[in-house]
Amino acid sequence: SKKSIEIKKFPLVEKNQDGKVKAGSLEALIGYFIVDDKVDHFFLEEFLITHRFFTTTLEVLKILVSNWN
């Protein structure tokens, strides 16, 4: 199920005054787009474009896969 991740164990993401995600740990950023029922498509697109500046695709995939194991 999409809600299997426990967002409580991750630090919250920091948002700007417009409510857009501005910062967070890798786990929190991934949790932000896999836990919420309403996907923020702008955030998801920006994350997928920029994640390689601060992590690897393999690390993102490991976190995603560990969620469903």
JSON list of C-alpha atoms in Angstrom, two decimals:
[
{"chain": "A", "resi": 1, "resn": "SER", "atom": "CA", "xyz": [0.00, 0.00, 0.00]},
{"chain": "A", "resi": 2, "resn": "LYS", "atom": "CA", "xyz": [1.17, 3.51, -0.73]},
{"chain": "A", "resi": 3, "resn": "LYS", "atom": "CA", "xyz": [0.81, 4.51, 2.91]},
{"chain": "A", "resi": 4, "resn": "SER", "atom": "CA", "xyz": [3.07, 1.76, 4.31]},
{"chain": "A", "resi": 5, "resn": "ILE", "atom": "CA", "xyz": [5.87, 4.25, 5.05]},
{"chain": "A", "resi": 6, "resn": "GLU", "atom": "CA", "xyz": [5.63, 5.84, 8.47]},
{"chain": "A", "resi": 7, "resn": "ILE", "atom": "CA", "xyz": [6.16, 9.54, 7.86]},
{"chain": "A", "resi": 8, "resn": "LYS", "atom": "CA", "xyz": [6.45, 10.12, 11.62]},
{"chain": "A", "resi": 9, "resn": "LYS", "atom": "CA", "xyz": [9.89, 8.50, 11.63]},
{"chain": "A", "resi": 10, "resn": "PHE", "atom": "CA", "xyz": [11.18, 11.05, 9.12]},
{"chain": "A", "resi": 11, "resn": "PRO", "atom": "CA", "xyz": [11.91, 14.69, 9.85]},
{"chain": "A", "resi": 12, "resn": "LEU", "atom": "CA", "xyz": [9.33, 16.98, 8.37]},
{"chain": "A", "resi": 13, "resn": "VAL", "atom": "CA", "xyz": [10.05, 18.76, 5.17]},
{"chain": "A", "resi": 14, "resn": "GLU", "atom": "CA", "xyz": [10.50, 22.50, 5.38]},
{"chain": "A", "resi": 15, "resn": "LYS", "atom": "CA", "xyz": [8.13, 24.58, 3.27]},
{"chain": "A", "resi": 16, "resn": "ASN", "atom": "CA", "xyz": [8.29, 28.18, 2.13]},
{"chain": "A", "resi": 17, "resn": "GLN", "atom": "CA", "xyz": [5.54, 30.72, 2.74]},
{"chain": "A", "resi": 18, "resn": "ASP", "atom": "CA", "xyz": [3.73, 29.55, -0.41]},
{"chain": "A", "resi": 19, "resn": "GLY", "atom": "CA", "xyz": [3.55, 26.00, 0.97]},
{"chain": "A", "resi": 20, "resn": "LYS", "atom": "CA", "xyz": [6.09, 24.63, -1.50]},
{"chain": "A", "resi": 21, "resn": "VAL", "atom": "CA", "xyz": [8.75, 22.17, -0.28]},
{"chain": "A", "resi": 22, "resn": "LYS", "atom": "CA", "xyz": [12.04, 23.94, 0.24]},
{"chain": "A", "resi": 23, "resn": "ALA", "atom": "CA", "xyz": [14.20, 21.44, 2.21]},
{"chain": "A", "resi": 24, "resn": "GLY", "atom": "CA", "xyz": [14.24, 18.11, 4.00]},
{"chain": "A", "resi": 25, "resn": "SER", "atom": "CA", "xyz": [16.22, 14.94, 4.50]},
{"chain": "A", "resi": 26, "resn": "LEU", "atom": "CA", "xyz": [16.29, 12.51, 1.58]},
{"chain": "A", "resi": 27, "resn": "GLU", "atom": "CA", "xyz": [13.90, 10.16, 3.40]},
{"chain": "A", "resi": 28, "resn": "ALA", "atom": "CA", "xyz": [11.50, 13.02, 4.18]},
{"chain": "A", "resi": 29, "resn": "LEU", "atom": "CA", "xyz": [11.51, 14.25, 0.58]},
{"chain": "A", "resi": 30, "resn": "ILE", "atom": "CA", "xyz": [10.79, 10.75, -0.72]},
{"chain": "A", "resi": 31, "resn": "GLY", "atom": "CA", "xyz": [8.19, 10.26, 1.99]},
{"chain": "A", "resi": 32, "resn": "TYR", "atom": "CA", "xyz": [6.53, 13.50, 0.94]},
{"chain": "A", "resi": 33, "resn": "PHE", "atom": "CA", "xyz": [5.70, 12.19, -2.51]},
{"chain": "A", "resi": 34, "resn": "ILE", "atom": "CA", "xyz": [4.88, 8.57, -1.62]},
{"chain": "A", "resi": 35, "resn": "VAL", "atom": "CA", "xyz": [2.71, 9.08, 1.44]},
{"chain": "A", "resi": 36, "resn": "ASP", "atom": "CA", "xyz": [0.41, 11.90, 0.44]},
{"chain": "A", "resi": 37, "resn": "ASP", "atom": "CA", "xyz": [-2.76, 10.97, -1.44]},
{"chain": "A", "resi": 38, "resn": "LYS", "atom": "CA", "xyz": [-2.49, 14.14, -3.50]},
{"chain": "A", "resi": 39, "resn": "VAL", "atom": "CA", "xyz": [0.80, 14.00, -5.35]},
{"chain": "A", "resi": 40, "resn": "ASP", "atom": "CA", "xyz": [2.46, 17.38, -5.84]},
{"chain": "A", "resi": 41, "resn": "HIS", "atom": "CA", "xyz": [3.43, 16.81, -9.46]},
{"chain": "A", "resi": 42, "resn": "PHE", "atom": "CA", "xyz": [5.58, 19.94, -9.59]},
{"chain": "A", "resi": 43, "resn": "PHE", "atom": "CA", "xyz": [7.58, 18.74, -6.56]},
{"chain": "A", "resi": 44, "resn": "LEU", "atom": "CA", "xyz": [7.88, 15.20, -7.93]},
{"chain": "A", "resi": 45, "resn": "GLU", "atom": "CA", "xyz": [9.14, 16.46, -11.29]},
{"chain": "A", "resi": 46, "resn": "GLU", "atom": "CA", "xyz": [11.65, 18.81, -9.62]},
{"chain": "A", "resi": 47, "resn": "PHE", "atom": "CA", "xyz": [12.84, 16.04, -7.30]},
{"chain": "A", "resi": 48, "resn": "LEU", "atom": "CA", "xyz": [13.37, 13.61, -10.18]},
{"chain": "A", "resi": 49, "resn": "ILE", "atom": "CA", "xyz": [15.26, 16.25, -12.17]},
{"chain": "A", "resi": 50, "resn": "THR", "atom": "CA", "xyz": [17.51, 17.40, -9.31]},
{"chain": "A", "resi": 51, "resn": "HIS", "atom": "CA", "xyz": [18.02, 14.39, -7.00]},
{"chain": "A", "resi": 52, "resn": "ARG", "atom": "CA", "xyz": [21.33, 13.49, -8.66]},
{"chain": "A", "resi": 53, "resn": "PHE", "atom": "CA", "xyz": [22.85, 16.71, -7.28]},
{"chain": "A", "resi": 54, "resn": "PHE", "atom": "CA", "xyz": [22.53, 15.42, -3.69]},
{"chain": "A", "resi": 55, "resn": "THR", "atom": "CA", "xyz": [22.13, 11.62, -3.95]},
{"chain": "A", "resi": 56, "resn": "THR", "atom": "CA", "xyz": [22.19, 8.76, -6.41]},
{"chain": "A", "resi": 57, "resn": "THR", "atom": "CA", "xyz": [19.33, 7.17, -8.25]},
{"chain": "A", "resi": 58, "resn": "LEU", "atom": "CA", "xyz": [20.31, 3.87, -6.64]},
{"chain": "A", "resi": 59, "resn": "GLU", "atom": "CA", "xyz": [19.91, 5.37, -3.15]},
{"chain": "A", "resi": 60, "resn": "VAL", "atom": "CA", "xyz": [16.44, 6.72, -4.05]},
{"chain": "A", "resi": 61, "resn": "LEU", "atom": "CA", "xyz": [15.46, 3.31, -5.39]},
{"chain": "A", "resi": 62, "resn": "LYS", "atom": "CA", "xyz": [16.77, 1.56, -2.25]},
{"chain": "A", "resi": 63, "resn": "ILE", "atom": "CA", "xyz": [14.59, 3.78, -0.06]},
{"chain": "A", "resi": 64, "resn": "LEU", "atom": "CA", "xyz": [11.56, 3.20, -2.27]},
{"chain": "A", "resi": 65, "resn": "VAL", "atom": "CA", "xyz": [12.06, -0.58, -2.40]},
{"chain": "A", "resi": 66, "resn": "SER", "atom": "CA", "xyz": [12.67, -0.82, 1.35]},
{"chain": "A", "resi": 67, "resn": "ASN", "atom": "CA", "xyz": [9.24, 0.74, 1.81]},
{"chain": "A", "resi": 68, "resn": "TRP", "atom": "CA", "xyz": [7.45, -2.14, 0.17]},
{"chain": "A", "resi": 69, "resn": "ASN", "atom": "CA", "xyz": [9.55, -5.01, 1.61]}
]
